[in-house]
Structures are given as structure tokens and as C-alpha cells.
């Protein structure tokens, strides 16, 4: 089994492993790994000193083939206190994902602490892998990303709270950063909190927005997720994100919901 989702084969070019495949098809990537790849590009772009990545929004422009991705990153709005970046992943010259990320100057050491920072209790016993979307393609992403549920379940409908982690590196020979790993796992929030039967009323996300108030740890990520929707309107998944040290932020996904006749 490969040790990473991608192998870098040239500057900005990454071969995708079959383990990037999502739950709906062995031929299309789960959006988590390529989204994390765009975060990696943003983190590696030289920015002003003392700034941190605070928000990433990813738009999925269509199915992402399990194929080589070409990644480019640029600065949209330079600045010393806030800076806007944009990264794009393309397949055969066609953009497949585009992400924008805000870099913001870190708060000073004397900035007041406010708001709720505590997170869910960290389990005393080792977190064990639970069944996850057993009806779906299980030989890709779902085979190497573990979910351990506090409530709900990977084969049930409704809100859920779960710890998630990847057992693979993102890029061969590298260790994932906390931001990369959080985005890779957070894209599964709509999967752990399925609100409708995906065989009759599928709802698939076309974006992912992650905002973090502090740098996440590398390790298990906790998703406290609920998917909300209804007839004649839309569907979203709203998720509170934490790590072993407490709350880190929130993610939102907009989903395209439909009926299968």
C-alpha cells in the first residue's frame, strides 16, 4: 500500500494514488486530499512575517479524476497584516478545484482570551476505527482515514460526533501539517452526518470552508457535525472542529441535494 495520497513528480505536479478515490467512484478523488494539497501550496508560499493561515475556502468545480494534479498558487491581495492567496489544482489543463486562503497577522501576546476554548473529552481508551459508509467504495480514502464515533455512526443517518485521522501522509516523504490534516478530514463532515439515504436522495458537497482561530495539532480531529436541509431550499453541513487540546474552529459545506428516480 502506498504511504501517501500523492507522489510529487515535478515542480507543482502530483501523481494521485488510487487511495485518493472517494466513496462514490474508484475513478474520482475524494475532495479531502486535493483540498489539503492546495493548503500545502498556500503554506509554502512566502508571506509576510508573523501571519498565519486563518481561513480556507475550496470550490470543487467538478469530478476530480484519480490522475496527476498540477497545482499553482498566487497572491491575490498582498499585505503586511492580511493577505489573500489563491491556489488551483488542474487535470490536463482543466481546473478541478480552486481555493482561497486568508493569511492574517497573529494576535499579540497580550490579546485577551475570550470565548469557549474547551473541546470534547479525549477518550481514555485508544480510539478505534468504526464502520464508515459500508455501502460505498471502500478501497480509497475510506480505507486509510479512520473515524471513531462519540455519537451517531458512519452507517446511520443524522448528526454525528467523531474523531478522524489519516493513516497516510499527504505527499510522499513529507509529514502533514495540522492545517493540511484538518482540511483532509473535515471534508468528510457531510459523510459522517448523512441526513438522507444517499441511494435515493444524495447530497454531495461542492465546497468546503474552514476557519480556525488557532493552529491545529497534528493528530486526531474531532468533527461535531449536523446536516440540515429541506424541500425547495438547500442543504448545508455545519461542523464544530476540535483537536486533543480543545476547540480550533468551524467548517461549513454546501451540498447539492437531489432525488434519484
Short mmCIF file of C-alpha atoms in Angstrom, two decimals:
data_model
loop_
_atom_site.label_atom_id
_atom_site.label_comp_id
_atom_site.label_asym_id
_atom_site.label_seq_id
_atom_site.Cartn_x
_atom_site.Cartn_y
_atom_site.Cartn_z
CA UNK A 1 0.00 0.00 0.00
CA UNK A 2 1.36 3.46 -0.85
CA UNK A 3 2.48 5.57 2.08
CA UNK A 4 0.92 8.78 0.79
CA UNK A 5 -2.01 10.11 -1.19
CA UNK A 6 0.33 11.80 -3.71
CA UNK A 7 3.81 11.50 -5.11
CA UNK A 8 5.45 14.72 -6.28
CA UNK A 9 6.91 14.08 -9.74
CA UNK A 10 7.83 17.64 -10.77
CA UNK A 11 7.50 21.19 -9.51
CA UNK A 12 3.79 21.69 -8.88
CA UNK A 13 2.82 18.24 -10.27
CA UNK A 14 1.50 15.38 -8.12
CA UNK A 15 0.54 11.84 -9.13
CA UNK A 16 -2.60 10.70 -7.30
CA UNK A 17 -2.69 7.30 -5.63
CA UNK A 18 -5.82 5.12 -6.03
CA UNK A 19 -6.24 5.74 -2.28
CA UNK A 20 -7.44 9.29 -3.09
CA UNK A 21 -10.63 7.77 -4.55
CA UNK A 22 -13.85 8.87 -2.86
CA UNK A 23 -16.91 6.91 -1.77
CA UNK A 24 -18.90 7.35 -4.98
CA UNK A 25 -16.46 6.04 -7.60
CA UNK A 26 -12.99 4.46 -7.79
CA UNK A 27 -12.27 6.86 -10.66
CA UNK A 28 -12.91 10.15 -8.80
CA UNK A 29 -10.95 11.61 -5.93
CA UNK A 30 -12.43 12.42 -2.55
CA UNK A 31 -12.20 16.22 -2.23
CA UNK A 32 -10.29 16.00 1.07
CA UNK A 33 -6.81 15.09 -0.24
CA UNK A 34 -6.70 17.61 -3.13
CA UNK A 35 -8.07 20.32 -0.83
CA UNK A 36 -5.22 19.59 1.58
CA UNK A 37 -2.80 19.77 -1.36
CA UNK A 38 -3.98 23.33 -2.05
CA UNK A 39 -3.48 24.20 1.63
CA UNK A 40 0.07 22.85 1.31
CA UNK A 41 0.70 25.19 -1.63
CA UNK A 42 -0.55 28.18 0.36
CA UNK A 43 1.57 27.29 3.38
CA UNK A 44 4.67 27.10 1.20
CA UNK A 45 4.18 30.48 -0.47
CA UNK A 46 6.36 33.12 1.18
CA UNK A 47 4.20 35.63 3.02
CA UNK A 48 4.73 38.50 5.40
CA UNK A 49 6.37 37.54 8.72
CA UNK A 50 4.08 36.89 11.69
CA UNK A 51 0.98 35.92 9.69
CA UNK A 52 -0.99 32.69 9.94
CA UNK A 53 -3.48 30.87 7.73
CA UNK A 54 -6.90 31.63 9.21
CA UNK A 55 -9.50 30.60 6.64
CA UNK A 56 -9.57 28.38 3.57
CA UNK A 57 -12.48 28.08 1.13
CA UNK A 58 -12.37 25.36 -1.51
CA UNK A 59 -14.69 25.19 -4.51
CA UNK A 60 -14.97 21.84 -6.29
CA UNK A 61 -15.51 22.58 -9.98
CA UNK A 62 -16.46 19.03 -10.98
CA UNK A 63 -15.45 15.39 -10.55
CA UNK A 64 -11.71 15.09 -9.90
CA UNK A 65 -10.19 12.14 -11.76
CA UNK A 66 -7.68 9.90 -10.00
CA UNK A 67 -4.88 11.36 -12.09
CA UNK A 68 -1.97 13.78 -11.91
CA UNK A 69 -2.77 17.20 -10.48
CA UNK A 70 -0.97 20.40 -11.45
CA UNK A 71 -1.01 22.89 -8.58
CA UNK A 72 -0.44 26.64 -8.87
CA UNK A 73 -0.65 29.31 -6.18
CA UNK A 74 -0.62 33.10 -6.36
CA UNK A 75 -1.11 36.13 -4.16
CA UNK A 76 -4.39 37.93 -4.89
CA UNK A 77 -4.11 40.65 -2.27
CA UNK A 78 -0.69 41.27 -0.70
CA UNK A 79 -0.34 42.99 2.66
CA UNK A 80 1.58 43.08 5.92
CA UNK A 81 -1.44 42.37 8.16
CA UNK A 82 -3.81 40.46 5.89
CA UNK A 83 -3.05 38.65 2.65
CA UNK A 84 -5.30 36.70 0.27
CA UNK A 85 -3.95 33.68 -1.61
CA UNK A 86 -5.44 31.56 -4.37
CA UNK A 87 -4.43 28.01 -5.30
CA UNK A 88 -5.71 25.92 -8.20
CA UNK A 89 -5.45 22.20 -8.96
CA UNK A 90 -5.86 21.23 -12.62
CA UNK A 91 -6.12 17.96 -14.51
CA UNK A 92 -4.92 18.01 -18.14
CA UNK A 93 -5.18 21.81 -18.14
CA UNK A 94 -8.70 21.88 -16.71
CA UNK A 95 -9.15 23.48 -13.28
CA UNK A 96 -10.71 20.93 -10.92
CA UNK A 97 -10.51 22.77 -7.59
CA UNK A 98 -9.80 26.35 -6.64
CA UNK A 99 -9.14 27.54 -3.09
CA UNK A 100 -8.68 30.92 -1.47
CA UNK A 101 -6.98 31.42 1.85
CA UNK A 102 -6.68 34.39 4.17
CA UNK A 103 -3.39 34.95 5.93
CA UNK A 104 -3.78 37.21 8.97
CA UNK A 105 -1.31 38.63 11.44
CA UNK A 106 -1.30 36.64 14.68
CA UNK A 107 -2.78 38.34 17.74
CA UNK A 108 -0.22 39.85 20.14
CA UNK A 109 0.78 38.09 23.36
CA UNK A 110 -1.28 40.48 25.49
CA UNK A 111 -4.50 40.00 23.48
CA UNK A 112 -7.36 39.00 25.85
CA UNK A 113 -8.55 35.38 25.97
CA UNK A 114 -12.28 35.17 25.32
CA UNK A 115 -14.87 32.69 24.11
CA UNK A 116 -15.14 28.95 24.69
CA UNK A 117 -11.90 27.07 24.06
CA UNK A 118 -12.65 23.67 25.61
CA UNK A 119 -13.39 20.74 23.35
CA UNK A 120 -14.83 17.25 23.72
CA UNK A 121 -13.31 14.88 26.24
CA UNK A 122 -10.39 12.95 24.84
CA UNK A 123 -11.12 9.22 25.21
CA UNK A 124 -9.12 7.33 27.82
CA UNK A 125 -9.05 4.19 25.70
CA UNK A 126 -7.47 4.12 22.23
CA UNK A 127 -9.80 5.43 19.55
CA UNK A 128 -10.87 2.53 17.36
CA UNK A 129 -11.87 2.57 13.71
CA UNK A 130 -15.65 2.25 13.18
CA UNK A 131 -17.59 1.23 10.05
CA UNK A 132 -17.94 4.15 7.66
CA UNK A 133 -20.31 4.24 4.66
CA UNK A 134 -20.18 0.47 4.17
CA UNK A 135 -22.38 0.78 1.08
CA UNK A 136 -19.80 2.96 -0.73
CA UNK A 137 -16.47 2.43 -2.50
CA UNK A 138 -14.23 1.46 0.38
CA UNK A 139 -10.83 0.85 -1.23
CA UNK A 140 -9.77 4.50 -1.48
CA UNK A 141 -9.92 7.33 1.06
CA UNK A 142 -12.28 5.41 3.35
CA UNK A 143 -9.73 2.59 3.73
CA UNK A 144 -6.98 4.83 5.14
CA UNK A 145 -8.90 7.53 7.05
CA UNK A 146 -10.25 6.31 10.40
CA UNK A 147 -13.34 7.56 12.21
CA UNK A 148 -14.16 6.81 15.85
CA UNK A 149 -17.66 7.94 16.87
CA UNK A 150 -18.77 9.58 20.10
CA UNK A 151 -22.35 9.73 18.78
CA UNK A 152 -24.08 8.77 15.57
CA UNK A 153 -22.34 6.41 13.19
CA UNK A 154 -20.82 6.03 9.77
CA UNK A 155 -23.65 3.78 8.60
CA UNK A 156 -26.54 5.73 10.14
CA UNK A 157 -28.38 8.95 9.39
CA UNK A 158 -28.41 12.09 11.48
CA UNK A 159 -25.99 14.33 13.38
CA UNK A 160 -22.73 12.76 14.49
CA UNK A 161 -19.64 13.50 16.51
CA UNK A 162 -16.48 11.63 15.58
CA UNK A 163 -12.72 11.70 15.81
CA UNK A 164 -10.98 11.34 12.44
CA UNK A 165 -7.41 10.81 11.33
CA UNK A 166 -5.49 9.87 8.21
CA UNK A 167 -3.03 6.99 8.38
CA UNK A 168 -1.32 8.22 5.20
CA UNK A 169 0.89 11.21 4.55
CA UNK A 170 -0.39 13.73 2.05
CA UNK A 171 2.75 13.82 -0.11
CA UNK A 172 5.30 11.02 -0.12
CA UNK A 173 8.28 11.80 2.10
CA UNK A 174 6.53 14.62 4.00
CA UNK A 175 4.69 14.89 7.29
CA UNK A 176 1.33 16.64 7.08
CA UNK A 177 0.83 19.92 8.90
CA UNK A 178 -2.11 20.37 11.26
CA UNK A 179 -3.92 22.57 8.74
CA UNK A 180 -3.47 20.05 5.92
CA UNK A 181 -4.70 17.17 8.06
CA UNK A 182 -7.68 19.13 9.41
CA UNK A 183 -8.89 20.02 5.91
CA UNK A 184 -8.35 16.47 4.66
CA UNK A 185 -10.58 15.10 7.45
CA UNK A 186 -13.09 17.99 7.62
CA UNK A 187 -14.28 17.31 4.07
CA UNK A 188 -15.85 14.12 5.47
CA UNK A 189 -18.20 16.04 7.78
CA UNK A 190 -21.13 15.68 5.37
CA UNK A 191 -20.37 11.94 5.17
CA UNK A 192 -20.42 11.25 8.90
CA UNK A 193 -23.68 13.24 9.32
CA UNK A 194 -25.71 11.99 6.36
CA UNK A 195 -29.26 13.30 6.70
CA UNK A 196 -30.85 11.37 3.82
CA UNK A 197 -30.41 7.99 2.15
CA UNK A 198 -27.67 8.62 -0.44
CA UNK A 199 -29.14 5.97 -2.74
CA UNK A 200 -32.47 7.81 -3.05
CA UNK A 201 -31.70 11.41 -2.03
CA UNK A 202 -27.96 12.01 -2.39
CA UNK A 203 -26.45 15.30 -1.21
CA UNK A 204 -22.84 15.93 -2.26
CA UNK A 205 -20.80 18.95 -1.25
CA UNK A 206 -19.49 21.36 -3.87
CA UNK A 207 -17.36 23.35 -1.44
CA UNK A 208 -15.63 23.38 1.93
CA UNK A 209 -14.97 26.43 4.12
CA UNK A 210 -12.71 26.01 7.16
CA UNK A 211 -11.97 28.81 9.64
CA UNK A 212 -9.56 28.16 12.52
CA UNK A 213 -8.76 30.53 15.38
CA UNK A 214 -5.54 28.69 16.24
CA UNK A 215 -3.10 26.30 14.68
CA UNK A 216 -4.40 22.71 14.92
CA UNK A 217 -2.34 19.88 16.30
CA UNK A 218 -1.24 17.04 14.04
CA UNK A 219 -3.35 14.08 15.14
CA UNK A 220 -6.99 13.22 15.63
CA UNK A 221 -9.52 15.86 14.51
CA UNK A 222 -12.95 15.96 16.16
CA UNK A 223 -15.98 16.72 13.96
CA UNK A 224 -19.27 17.63 15.65
CA UNK A 225 -21.47 17.74 12.56
CA UNK A 226 -25.06 18.27 11.55
CA UNK A 227 -26.51 18.32 8.04
CA UNK A 228 -29.59 20.50 7.62
CA UNK A 229 -31.87 20.83 4.58
CA UNK A 230 -35.38 20.53 3.22
CA UNK A 231 -37.62 20.61 0.12
CA UNK A 232 -37.43 23.68 -2.06
CA UNK A 233 -34.37 25.10 -0.30
CA UNK A 234 -30.84 23.74 0.13
CA UNK A 235 -28.57 21.57 2.23
CA UNK A 236 -25.58 22.50 4.41
CA UNK A 237 -23.33 20.68 6.83
CA UNK A 238 -22.23 22.71 9.85
CA UNK A 239 -19.31 21.38 11.92
CA UNK A 240 -17.52 22.38 15.09
CA UNK A 241 -13.84 21.36 14.88
CA UNK A 242 -11.56 20.41 17.77
CA UNK A 243 -8.31 18.63 18.45
CA UNK A 244 -6.97 16.99 21.62
CA UNK A 245 -6.25 20.43 23.16
CA UNK A 246 -9.75 21.85 22.54
CA UNK A 247 -11.75 23.84 20.05
CA UNK A 248 -9.98 25.01 16.89
CA UNK A 249 -12.74 26.40 14.66
CA UNK A 250 -15.60 25.53 12.35
CA UNK A 251 -16.31 24.26 8.84
CA UNK A 252 -19.30 24.60 6.54
CA UNK A 253 -20.17 22.69 3.38
CA UNK A 254 -22.88 23.50 0.83
CA UNK A 255 -24.40 20.37 -0.69
CA UNK A 256 -26.26 19.69 -3.91
CA UNK A 257 -29.28 17.63 -2.88
CA UNK A 258 -31.41 15.76 -5.40
CA UNK A 259 -33.81 12.85 -5.82
CA UNK A 260 -32.93 9.69 -7.73
CA UNK A 261 -35.93 8.50 -9.69
#
